[in-house]
Short mmCIF file of C-alpha atoms in Angstrom, two decimals:
data_model
loop_
_atom_site.label_atom_id
_atom_site.label_comp_id
_atom_site.label_asym_id
_atom_site.label_seq_id
_atom_site.Cartn_x
_atom_site.Cartn_y
_atom_site.Cartn_z
CA MET A 1 50.85 136.85 226.05
CA SER A 2 52.46 140.46 224.54
CA LEU A 3 51.92 141.69 227.93
CA GLU A 4 54.76 144.71 228.68
CA LEU A 5 57.28 143.99 231.19
CA GLN A 6 56.12 147.24 233.11
CA GLU A 7 52.51 145.60 232.60
CA ILE A 8 53.89 142.68 234.12
CA ILE A 9 55.94 144.36 237.63
CA LYS A 10 52.15 145.98 237.84
CA LYS A 11 50.62 143.16 238.67
CA ALA A 12 53.33 141.61 240.48
CA THR A 13 53.05 144.00 242.93
CA ILE A 14 48.96 143.59 243.25
CA PHE A 15 49.32 140.22 243.25
CA SER A 16 52.01 140.02 246.09
CA ASN A 17 49.19 142.59 248.29
CA ASP A 18 46.78 140.10 247.22
CA TRP A 19 48.13 137.52 248.44
CA ILE A 20 50.52 138.68 251.98
CA GLY A 21 49.19 136.88 255.08
CA ALA A 22 47.32 133.54 252.59
CA THR A 23 48.68 129.98 254.85
CA LYS A 24 46.41 127.13 254.12
CA GLU A 25 47.26 124.99 250.99
CA ASN A 26 44.60 123.18 250.51
CA ALA A 27 42.02 126.62 250.46
CA GLU A 28 44.47 128.57 248.56
CA ALA A 29 47.02 126.94 246.04
CA GLN A 30 44.71 126.54 242.99
CA THR A 31 43.75 130.39 243.04
CA PHE A 32 46.88 131.58 243.58
CA TRP A 33 48.46 129.78 241.32
CA ASN A 34 45.59 131.21 238.38
CA GLU A 35 46.04 134.88 239.42
CA PHE A 36 50.56 133.96 239.31
CA PHE A 37 50.88 133.37 236.18
CA ALA A 38 48.10 135.91 234.55
CA VAL A 39 50.26 138.01 236.19
CA PHE A 40 52.33 137.71 232.97
CA GLY A 41 49.35 136.87 230.94
CA LEU A 42 48.68 133.76 231.04
CA ASP A 43 45.64 131.43 231.12
CA ARG A 44 46.54 128.99 233.56
CA LYS A 45 44.01 126.24 232.22
CA LYS A 46 46.13 126.55 228.52
CA ILE A 47 49.51 125.49 229.30
CA ALA A 48 49.19 123.30 232.97
CA GLU A 49 47.13 121.00 235.07
CA PHE A 50 46.51 121.02 238.64
CA GLU A 51 47.30 117.69 240.38
CA LYS A 52 49.65 114.91 237.46
CA SER A 53 49.43 111.57 238.24
CA VAL A 54 53.18 110.13 238.16
CA LYS A 55 55.24 107.22 239.89
CA LYS A 56 57.51 108.28 242.35
CA ILE A 57 61.15 106.14 242.24
CA ASN A 58 59.38 103.63 244.60
CA HIS A 59 57.30 103.47 242.36
CA ASN A 60 54.11 104.91 244.66
CA ASN A 61 51.35 106.96 242.79
CA GLY A 62 52.15 111.39 243.85
CA ARG A 63 50.57 113.93 242.48
CA ILE A 64 52.28 116.55 241.67
CA ASP A 65 50.37 119.97 242.69
CA LEU A 66 51.14 121.92 239.15
CA PHE A 67 52.69 120.29 236.16
CA TRP A 68 53.44 122.50 233.09
CA LYS A 69 54.60 119.88 229.86
CA GLY A 70 58.06 120.88 228.58
CA LYS A 71 57.94 124.08 231.55
CA LEU A 72 57.45 123.58 234.77
CA ILE A 73 55.85 122.06 237.98
CA ALA A 74 55.54 123.30 241.10
CA GLU A 75 54.20 122.35 244.82
CA HIS A 76 53.03 123.88 247.02
CA LYS A 77 53.02 123.70 250.61
CA SER A 78 50.92 125.38 253.83
CA LYS A 79 53.27 128.39 255.55
CA GLY A 80 55.56 127.54 258.04
CA GLU A 81 56.28 123.73 255.90
CA ASP A 82 59.82 122.83 255.08
CA LEU A 83 60.08 124.05 252.18
CA ALA A 84 63.55 121.85 251.01
CA GLU A 85 61.70 119.14 251.46
CA ALA A 86 59.11 119.98 249.09
CA LYS A 87 61.96 120.75 247.16
CA ASN A 88 63.10 116.71 247.14
CA GLN A 89 59.13 115.67 247.02
CA LEU A 90 59.45 117.44 243.45
CA ASN A 91 63.00 116.20 242.39
CA GLU A 92 61.46 112.90 242.89
CA TYR A 93 58.31 113.39 240.77
CA TRP A 94 60.73 114.91 237.84
CA VAL A 95 62.72 111.64 237.80
CA GLY A 96 58.94 109.66 237.48
CA LEU A 97 58.14 111.76 234.67
CA ASN A 98 58.46 110.62 230.77
CA LYS A 99 61.44 112.48 229.55
CA ASN A 100 60.29 114.30 226.65
CA ASP A 101 58.00 116.12 228.76
CA ARG A 102 60.51 117.11 232.04
CA PRO A 103 60.64 120.42 233.45
CA ARG A 104 62.92 122.75 233.06
CA PHE A 105 62.03 124.40 235.67
CA LEU A 106 60.75 123.78 239.72
CA ILE A 107 59.30 125.66 241.76
CA VAL A 108 58.66 125.50 245.04
CA SER A 109 55.90 128.16 247.43
CA ASP A 110 54.18 128.32 250.53
CA PHE A 111 53.18 131.83 249.64
CA ALA A 112 54.97 133.56 251.74
CA ASN A 113 58.12 132.59 249.78
CA ILE A 114 58.96 131.34 245.92
CA PHE A 115 62.29 129.04 245.83
CA VAL A 116 62.85 128.00 241.70
CA HIS A 117 65.66 125.48 240.60
CA ASP A 118 66.93 124.92 236.74
CA THR A 119 67.42 121.95 236.54
CA ASP A 120 69.23 122.18 233.33
CA THR A 121 71.89 125.06 234.91
CA HIS A 122 71.53 124.14 238.55
CA ASP A 123 71.18 127.45 239.29
CA GLU A 124 68.36 128.52 242.16
CA PHE A 125 66.80 131.07 243.66
CA LYS A 126 64.81 132.41 246.92
CA ILE A 127 62.45 135.24 247.26
CA LYS A 128 59.68 136.10 249.34
CA LEU A 129 56.74 136.93 248.14
CA LYS A 130 56.46 140.81 249.14
CA GLU A 131 59.30 141.52 246.73
CA PHE A 132 57.95 139.46 243.82
CA SER A 133 58.07 142.78 241.80
CA ALA A 134 61.02 143.44 242.27
CA ASN A 135 62.67 140.57 241.26
CA ILE A 136 60.47 139.84 237.94
CA HIS A 137 63.63 139.04 235.77
CA LYS A 138 64.74 135.70 237.68
CA PHE A 139 61.28 134.74 235.76
CA SER A 140 61.56 135.31 231.87
CA PHE A 141 61.42 131.78 232.02
CA ILE A 142 57.16 132.97 231.90
CA TYR A 143 57.16 134.74 230.21
CA SER A 144 59.16 135.44 227.99
CA ASP A 145 59.52 131.82 225.11
CA TYR A 146 63.39 130.88 227.18
CA LYS A 147 63.50 127.88 224.36
CA SER A 148 63.76 129.74 221.17
CA ASP A 149 66.31 131.75 223.07
CA TRP A 150 70.08 131.16 221.90
CA SER A 151 71.59 132.14 225.42
CA ASN A 152 69.27 129.28 226.65
CA GLU A 153 69.63 126.21 224.31
CA GLU A 154 73.67 127.57 223.40
CA LYS A 155 73.86 125.95 227.50
CA VAL A 156 71.99 123.37 226.76
CA ASN A 157 74.57 122.61 223.70
CA ILE A 158 77.47 123.25 225.87
CA ARG A 159 75.99 120.83 228.51
CA ALA A 160 76.17 117.98 225.69
CA THR A 161 79.43 118.61 224.94
CA LYS A 162 80.97 119.00 228.23
CA LEU A 163 79.04 114.92 229.61
CA MET A 164 80.61 113.78 225.54
CA ALA A 165 83.87 115.35 226.29
CA ASP A 166 84.26 113.92 229.68
CA LEU A 167 83.25 110.69 228.05
CA HIS A 168 85.81 111.48 224.95
CA ASP A 169 88.87 112.34 227.51
CA ALA A 170 88.30 109.20 230.22
CA PHE A 171 88.62 106.79 226.46
CA LYS A 172 91.29 108.84 225.59
CA ALA A 173 93.00 108.11 229.38
CA SER A 174 92.61 104.80 229.10
CA GLY A 175 94.74 104.72 225.31
CA TYR A 176 92.00 103.79 223.21
CA LYS A 177 91.79 106.46 220.89
CA GLY A 178 92.17 107.68 217.72
CA GLU A 179 89.62 107.02 214.64
CA ASN A 180 87.89 104.56 216.42
CA LEU A 181 87.20 106.45 219.33
CA GLU A 182 85.73 108.59 217.05
CA LYS A 183 82.76 105.70 215.75
CA TYR A 184 83.05 104.50 219.75
CA LEU A 185 81.18 107.71 220.40
CA MET A 186 78.89 108.47 218.01
CA ARG A 187 77.50 104.24 218.33
CA ILE A 188 77.17 105.92 221.55
CA LEU A 189 75.09 108.54 220.23
CA PHE A 190 73.29 107.68 218.18
CA CYS A 191 72.08 105.11 221.56
CA LEU A 192 71.60 108.04 223.10
CA PHE A 193 69.35 109.14 221.28
CA ALA A 194 67.67 106.86 220.03
CA GLU A 195 66.03 105.56 223.98
CA ASP A 196 65.16 109.52 224.28
CA THR A 197 63.26 109.49 220.93
CA ASN A 198 61.80 106.59 220.83
CA ILE A 199 63.73 104.99 217.89
CA PHE A 200 64.77 102.67 220.46
CA GLN A 201 61.94 102.34 223.51
CA GLN A 202 62.38 104.71 226.82
CA GLY A 203 65.06 103.83 228.79
CA LEU A 204 66.22 100.88 227.17
CA PHE A 205 69.78 102.25 226.45
CA GLN A 206 70.50 102.89 230.71
CA SER A 207 68.85 99.85 231.87
CA TYR A 208 70.40 97.47 229.68
CA LEU A 209 73.72 99.24 230.92
CA ILE A 210 72.95 99.39 234.49
CA GLU A 211 71.16 96.03 235.04
CA HIS A 212 73.60 93.87 233.27
CA THR A 213 77.24 95.48 233.55
CA GLN A 214 79.07 95.64 236.72
CA GLU A 215 79.59 98.67 239.18
CA ASP A 216 83.21 98.62 238.67
CA GLY A 217 82.93 98.54 234.64
CA SER A 218 84.70 95.47 233.81
CA ASP A 219 82.32 93.38 231.52
CA VAL A 220 80.89 96.74 229.83
CA GLY A 221 83.49 96.93 227.52
CA SER A 222 81.82 93.40 226.14
CA GLN A 223 77.91 93.80 226.74
CA LEU A 224 78.41 96.99 224.61
CA ASN A 225 79.86 94.44 221.38
CA THR A 226 76.77 92.35 222.26
CA LEU A 227 74.63 95.40 221.78
CA PHE A 228 76.42 96.67 218.45
CA GLU A 229 76.33 93.49 216.80
CA ILE A 230 72.83 93.37 217.82
CA LEU A 231 71.83 96.27 216.05
CA ASN A 232 73.64 94.98 213.20
CA ILE A 233 71.84 92.05 212.71
CA PRO A 234 67.53 92.21 211.31
CA GLU A 235 65.31 90.41 214.41
CA HIS A 236 64.72 87.48 212.07
CA LYS A 237 68.30 86.58 211.76
CA ARG A 238 69.33 86.56 215.78
CA GLN A 239 69.75 84.17 217.64
CA LYS A 240 67.01 82.16 219.90
CA ASN A 241 68.95 82.68 222.50
CA ILE A 242 70.02 86.03 223.20
CA SER A 243 69.20 87.58 226.72
CA ASP A 244 64.94 89.53 226.63
CA ILE A 245 66.87 92.77 226.85
CA LEU A 246 69.05 92.53 224.23
CA LYS A 247 65.45 91.12 221.43
CA LYS A 248 63.60 94.72 222.44
CA PHE A 249 66.01 96.56 220.67
CA ASN A 250 65.56 97.42 216.63
CA TYR A 251 67.69 96.13 213.76
CA VAL A 252 69.08 100.02 213.03
CA ASN A 253 71.02 98.60 209.23
CA GLY A 254 73.40 101.18 207.22
CA SER A 255 76.75 101.00 208.59
CA LEU A 256 76.73 102.07 211.58
CA TYR A 257 76.95 99.13 213.21
CA ALA A 258 78.77 97.71 210.39
CA GLU A 259 82.21 97.38 211.67
CA ASN A 260 83.91 95.87 214.13
CA LEU A 261 85.39 97.88 217.14
CA PRO A 262 87.89 96.57 218.69
CA ILE A 263 86.82 96.37 222.62
CA ALA A 264 86.73 99.28 224.94
CA HIS A 265 88.05 98.04 228.33
CA PHE A 266 85.64 100.41 230.78
CA SER A 267 87.11 101.34 234.27
CA LYS A 268 84.20 102.59 237.48
CA LYS A 269 84.83 106.35 236.28
CA GLN A 270 83.56 105.37 232.54
CA ARG A 271 80.72 103.87 233.20
CA ALA A 272 79.64 106.12 235.51
CA ILE A 273 80.61 109.68 233.26
CA LEU A 274 78.72 107.03 230.53
CA LEU A 275 75.52 106.49 232.88
CA GLU A 276 75.80 110.89 233.59
CA CYS A 277 75.35 110.70 230.14
CA CYS A 278 72.15 108.67 229.89
CA LYS A 279 70.64 111.08 232.85
CA PHE A 280 70.42 114.18 229.89
CA ASN A 281 67.41 114.28 227.95
CA TRP A 282 69.44 113.30 224.01
CA ASN A 283 65.80 114.74 222.62
CA GLU A 284 66.50 118.23 223.35
CA ILE A 285 69.39 118.42 220.90
CA SER A 286 69.68 118.59 218.03
CA PRO A 287 71.45 116.47 214.94
CA VAL A 288 72.37 120.20 213.66
CA ILE A 289 75.30 120.34 216.28
CA PHE A 290 76.41 117.04 216.54
CA GLY A 291 78.55 118.04 214.15
CA SER A 292 80.02 121.03 215.68
CA MET A 293 79.71 118.95 219.22
CA PHE A 294 82.41 116.46 218.00
CA GLN A 295 84.67 118.69 216.39
CA TYR A 296 84.71 120.63 220.32
CA VAL A 297 84.64 116.87 221.47
CA VAL A 298 87.77 115.61 219.87
CA ASP A 299 89.80 118.56 219.21
CA GLU A 300 90.16 119.69 222.92
CA LYS A 301 92.38 123.03 221.84
CA LYS A 302 88.70 124.21 220.77
CA ARG A 303 87.10 124.00 223.57
CA GLU A 304 87.80 126.73 225.14
CA ASN A 305 85.26 128.72 222.76
CA VAL A 306 82.80 125.89 222.80
CA GLY A 307 79.53 127.45 221.72
CA ALA A 308 80.69 129.74 219.18
CA HIS A 309 79.33 127.80 216.98
CA TYR A 310 76.27 127.40 217.99
CA THR A 311 74.89 130.68 216.23
CA SER A 312 76.49 129.66 212.02
CA GLU A 313 72.27 127.95 211.58
CA LYS A 314 71.25 131.64 211.30
CA ASN A 315 73.69 132.26 208.94
CA ILE A 316 72.96 129.17 207.30
CA LEU A 317 69.24 129.68 207.11
CA LYS A 318 71.05 133.26 205.62
CA ALA A 319 72.18 130.77 202.52
CA ILE A 320 68.71 128.78 202.29
CA ASN A 321 66.38 130.79 202.26
CA GLY A 322 67.75 132.78 199.61
CA LEU A 323 68.68 130.10 197.21
CA PHE A 324 64.97 128.78 197.89
CA LEU A 325 62.91 128.76 200.53
CA ASP A 326 61.49 131.99 200.28
CA GLU A 327 60.79 130.87 196.51
CA LEU A 328 58.81 128.08 197.94
CA HIS A 329 56.79 129.57 200.61
CA GLN A 330 55.59 132.70 198.60
CA GLU A 331 55.07 129.05 195.30
CA PHE A 332 52.82 128.32 198.67
CA ASP A 333 51.00 131.25 200.22
CA LYS A 334 49.74 131.71 196.06
CA VAL A 335 48.21 128.10 195.82
CA LYS A 336 47.53 127.51 198.97
CA TYR A 337 43.63 127.45 198.78
CA ASP A 338 43.78 125.68 195.33
CA GLU A 339 43.76 121.68 195.73
CA LYS A 340 45.82 120.58 193.46
CA LYS A 341 47.76 123.30 193.19
CA LEU A 342 49.54 121.80 196.97
CA SER A 343 49.87 118.63 195.79
CA ALA A 344 51.35 119.25 192.97
CA LEU A 345 53.63 121.53 195.40
CA HIS A 346 54.14 119.23 197.39
CA ILE A 347 55.86 116.66 194.32
CA LYS A 348 57.54 119.19 193.27
CA ILE A 349 59.50 119.30 196.29
CA GLY A 350 59.72 116.00 196.25
CA LYS A 351 61.92 116.30 193.33
CA LEU A 352 64.47 118.83 194.67
CA LYS A 353 67.55 117.69 194.97
CA PHE A 354 70.70 118.78 196.45
CA PHE A 355 74.25 119.37 196.93
CA ASP A 356 77.37 120.43 198.90
CA PRO A 357 80.26 119.68 197.49
CA ALA A 358 82.24 120.55 201.08
CA CYS A 359 79.52 119.23 203.52
CA GLY A 360 81.68 118.74 206.82
CA CYS A 361 79.11 117.25 209.22
CA GLY A 362 76.38 117.94 207.16
CA ASN A 363 74.88 121.59 208.60
CA PHE A 364 73.60 122.80 205.14
CA LEU A 365 71.98 119.82 203.67
CA ILE A 366 70.46 119.16 207.63
CA ILE A 367 69.32 122.08 207.53
CA ALA A 368 68.14 122.55 203.86
CA TYR A 369 66.16 119.67 204.76
CA ARG A 370 64.43 120.17 207.91
CA GLN A 371 62.76 123.35 206.46
CA LEU A 372 61.66 121.46 203.42
CA ARG A 373 60.02 118.83 205.79
CA ILE A 374 58.48 121.79 208.12
CA LEU A 375 57.01 123.83 204.67
CA GLU A 376 55.78 119.72 203.28
CA ILE A 377 53.62 120.03 207.04
CA GLU A 378 52.61 123.08 206.24
CA ILE A 379 51.78 121.95 202.76
CA LEU A 380 49.86 118.41 204.38
CA LYS A 381 47.96 120.34 206.83
CA GLN A 382 46.10 122.99 203.99
CA ILE A 383 45.22 120.11 201.93
CA GLN A 384 43.84 117.83 205.29
CA SER A 385 42.41 121.60 205.81
CA LEU A 386 41.01 122.06 202.75
CA ASN A 387 38.80 118.43 202.46
CA LYS A 388 37.25 119.78 206.50
CA GLY A 389 40.55 116.36 207.64
CA GLN A 390 37.86 114.22 206.21
CA ILE A 391 41.19 112.55 203.44
CA ALA A 392 43.61 109.98 205.90
CA ILE A 393 46.96 111.79 206.17
CA ARG A 394 48.68 108.61 205.30
CA ASN A 395 48.16 109.49 201.39
CA PHE A 396 49.82 112.33 202.01
CA LEU A 397 52.82 111.15 203.61
CA SER A 398 56.53 112.67 203.18
CA SER A 399 57.61 112.72 199.56
CA ILE A 400 61.00 114.53 200.71
CA HIS A 401 63.70 111.63 201.50
CA LEU A 402 66.89 111.25 202.59
CA ASP A 403 68.90 109.75 198.85
CA SER A 404 67.68 113.47 197.35
CA PHE A 405 70.08 114.53 199.48
CA TYR A 406 74.49 114.69 198.39
CA GLY A 407 77.91 115.94 199.56
CA ILE A 408 81.24 115.02 199.46
CA GLU A 409 83.80 115.82 202.98
CA HIS A 410 87.37 114.81 202.67
CA GLU A 411 87.86 113.52 206.44
CA ASP A 412 86.11 109.92 207.04
CA PHE A 413 84.53 110.55 210.37
CA PRO A 414 82.84 114.59 209.78
CA ALA A 415 80.89 112.37 206.71
CA LYS A 416 80.82 109.30 208.81
CA VAL A 417 78.90 112.33 211.23
CA ALA A 418 77.08 114.27 208.37
CA GLU A 419 75.46 110.61 207.43
CA THR A 420 74.01 109.70 210.75
CA ALA A 421 72.91 113.22 211.39
CA MET A 422 70.66 113.07 208.70
CA TRP A 423 69.38 109.99 209.88
CA LEU A 424 68.48 111.38 213.51
CA MET A 425 66.72 114.59 211.78
CA GLU A 426 64.46 112.50 209.35
CA HIS A 427 63.82 110.42 212.49
CA LYS A 428 63.19 114.36 214.77
CA MET A 429 60.66 114.91 211.35
CA ASN A 430 58.88 112.20 211.96
CA LEU A 431 58.14 112.61 215.18
CA LYS A 432 56.80 115.85 214.07
CA MET A 433 55.09 114.03 211.71
CA LEU A 434 52.58 112.18 213.93
CA ASP A 435 52.37 114.88 216.63
CA VAL A 436 50.88 116.65 213.59
CA PHE A 437 48.92 114.00 211.65
CA GLY A 438 48.13 111.26 213.76
CA GLU A 439 50.76 109.55 211.36
CA ASN A 440 55.04 108.39 211.71
CA VAL A 441 57.28 106.74 209.28
CA PRO A 442 59.12 104.10 211.57
CA THR A 443 62.38 105.11 211.22
CA LEU A 444 64.63 101.50 211.91
CA PRO A 445 65.62 99.50 210.08
CA LEU A 446 67.11 102.42 208.51
CA LYS A 447 66.46 102.34 204.07
CA LYS A 448 66.75 106.11 202.14
CA THR A 449 70.04 107.76 203.59
CA ALA A 450 71.84 110.46 202.60
CA THR A 451 74.66 110.49 199.46
CA ILE A 452 78.08 111.33 201.28
CA ILE A 453 80.85 111.04 199.90
CA HIS A 454 83.88 110.69 201.79
CA GLY A 455 87.03 112.43 199.14
CA ASN A 456 88.37 115.48 197.33
CA ALA A 457 85.90 117.34 195.90
CA LEU A 458 88.64 118.70 193.71
CA ARG A 459 89.64 115.92 192.00
CA ILE A 460 86.05 113.83 191.98
CA GLU A 461 83.77 113.96 189.29
CA TRP A 462 81.10 115.24 190.66
CA ASN A 463 78.34 114.59 187.65
CA ASP A 464 79.56 110.98 188.68
CA ILE A 465 77.71 111.27 192.11
CA ILE A 466 74.40 113.07 190.96
CA SER A 467 74.11 114.11 187.25
CA LYS A 468 73.51 118.55 186.61
CA ARG A 469 71.39 117.31 184.23
CA ASP A 470 68.66 115.63 187.52
CA LEU A 471 70.61 118.52 190.16
CA SER A 472 68.62 121.28 191.69
CA TYR A 473 70.75 122.92 193.42
CA ILE A 474 74.82 123.48 195.45
CA ILE A 475 75.29 125.00 199.12
CA GLY A 476 78.09 125.55 201.13
CA ASN A 477 80.43 126.63 202.95
CA PRO A 478 84.07 125.48 200.81
CA PRO A 479 87.10 125.55 203.39
CA PHE A 480 88.85 129.44 203.74
CA ILE A 481 92.40 128.78 202.79
CA SER A 482 95.05 131.91 202.09
CA LYS A 483 97.56 131.59 199.76
CA GLN A 484 99.97 131.72 201.85
CA ASP A 485 98.50 129.00 203.95
CA ARG A 486 98.58 125.95 201.86
CA ASN A 487 100.15 123.19 201.89
CA ASN A 488 101.38 120.76 198.39
CA GLU A 489 97.89 119.02 198.04
CA GLN A 490 96.41 122.20 198.27
CA LYS A 491 98.33 123.39 195.56
CA LYS A 492 98.34 121.08 193.23
CA ASP A 493 94.38 121.11 193.95
CA MET A 494 94.05 124.34 192.73
CA ASP A 495 96.94 123.87 189.71
CA ILE A 496 94.64 121.27 189.03
CA ILE A 497 91.89 123.78 188.41
CA PHE A 498 93.22 126.38 187.43
CA LYS A 499 95.39 125.11 184.82
CA ASN A 500 97.77 127.70 185.43
CA SER A 501 96.31 130.51 184.80
CA ASN A 502 98.35 134.09 185.16
CA GLY A 503 97.43 135.37 188.92
CA ALA A 504 95.41 132.19 190.45
CA GLY A 505 98.10 131.40 192.72
CA THR A 506 96.96 135.30 194.68
CA LEU A 507 93.49 133.31 195.60
CA ASP A 508 92.27 132.08 198.26
CA TYR A 509 91.52 127.85 198.11
CA VAL A 510 87.52 128.66 198.06
CA CYS A 511 88.34 130.22 194.67
CA ALA A 512 88.47 126.11 193.46
CA TRP A 513 85.39 125.85 194.49
CA TYR A 514 83.69 128.60 192.96
CA ILE A 515 85.56 127.56 189.24
CA LYS A 516 84.44 123.76 189.89
CA THR A 517 81.10 125.33 190.39
CA SER A 518 80.64 127.60 187.72
CA ASP A 519 82.24 124.62 185.07
CA TYR A 520 79.65 122.20 186.56
CA ILE A 521 76.69 123.99 186.05
CA LYS A 522 76.76 125.15 182.32
CA ASP A 523 73.93 125.33 180.39
CA THR A 524 71.63 124.19 183.89
CA ASN A 525 69.20 125.74 186.08
CA ILE A 526 70.76 124.37 189.05
CA LYS A 527 71.13 127.81 191.57
CA VAL A 528 74.38 128.00 193.73
CA ALA A 529 74.81 129.66 197.49
CA PHE A 530 77.97 129.57 199.34
CA VAL A 531 79.31 131.10 202.44
CA SER A 532 82.59 132.92 201.57
CA THR A 533 85.05 135.01 203.40
CA ASN A 534 84.25 138.69 201.75
CA SER A 535 88.62 138.76 200.84
CA ILE A 536 87.62 137.00 197.15
CA THR A 537 85.74 140.18 197.02
CA GLN A 538 88.04 142.39 197.76
CA GLY A 539 91.64 143.85 196.26
CA GLU A 540 93.92 142.46 193.31
CA GLN A 541 91.65 138.70 193.61
CA ILE A 542 88.73 140.87 192.32
CA GLY A 543 90.18 140.39 188.42
CA VAL A 544 91.72 137.76 188.87
CA LEU A 545 88.62 135.42 189.86
#
């Protein structure tokens, strides 16, 4: 759809005039919606279906008048019928839908009026049909792709952050805090994400809480500890007498559930908040923002500016595109009609290795991994196309593995977040492979993982983590700390790296990464891209560095 706004407004006026006086749902409703979408240049048959079957809350069957997967559902009534009742009916349908199919917008109309409800923000508006063209901006979710709109993505991310922040604050108020709380929240988040992305059976975690814990919250902690223990035991090693619902949870492996954490004693309020978290569709949240989200959750001072970090992905893409991705896409374009060269490119990208020596929560590594998997899918699609779809795609499964990604992080918890977020991104990309090719690699049990080292990157021997003979690229955003803000440990780091070189005391802390990286990549083909403040290219620092 490429209609200009003025053309949409013109069509909206014609549409309103044509439908003034219509009254009967059965006779005219489907034609109404066909022409409604035509206002925006959309062919209804290509995006939405009529009479979508759905199970309602009471388990009775129902039919949604109009269903656009993931975008909107609509209920149409004859003129004069109760729109509030129709909205309640839509709410029942919405709950009955698969979480991944649930739309953001609910629309009700009786020809003369149009009512819209946004399930993300809970904003709603009602207009008369004759006011349609004057209010066309309110329907921007139809004539623009809201999923690619940063402000709307930000709203979803902020909502998720606030849900986790409420849970964090309730735990902290009860006396469960510190590193144990951070690890506990990460385990819960994994379960929330897992049940919304088919790592677990859909809705399994929520069902476990509803059916196997008391409403007053008194046994939630013990039941969760039991679950966490089960998640760390392979299915064939579990006790035979565990409950049927626990048997349905997959073995996770990795280290996420290995440590014994103190039991958390829940209140009725804490249980209610956790169940509220279960209602949110965590599949909408990219693992890329998990780290940033947790920083805002555990640091209450940062919450005033929540959302400020969510555009950082743009800058990460600037760095990795210029470092390696643009070049790989250019190579793909050159060889896309040569199957042998395409297969060689597929093998090549699987051998690339990446290192972030100041990885934080892993955003650079996560995005690099995701973008490589996206390129890989394009390569495999092209190979399949050249063979007219005759070659089974299972012969071309992903060659890009998490154990090709390395990082160092000074703090323990962000290192754990990075490792977990990499697992979750792997699963998201496996699901994308399934959508495209109908082939999928099971996410659980976790096998290969990214190597994220908890330690001081300026004092660790990088060659012990990944040999520079094997490494392809170094990426990241090393910490900026000015000379007047360095603590004693950071001053010692600078002394170790610069060996008391003349004028080194004037340099920002980030410069130590440039020096250590320069030494590491000597006599290799490693390429590097760091994001840094421009202070190191100004004033007295230039000559010294």
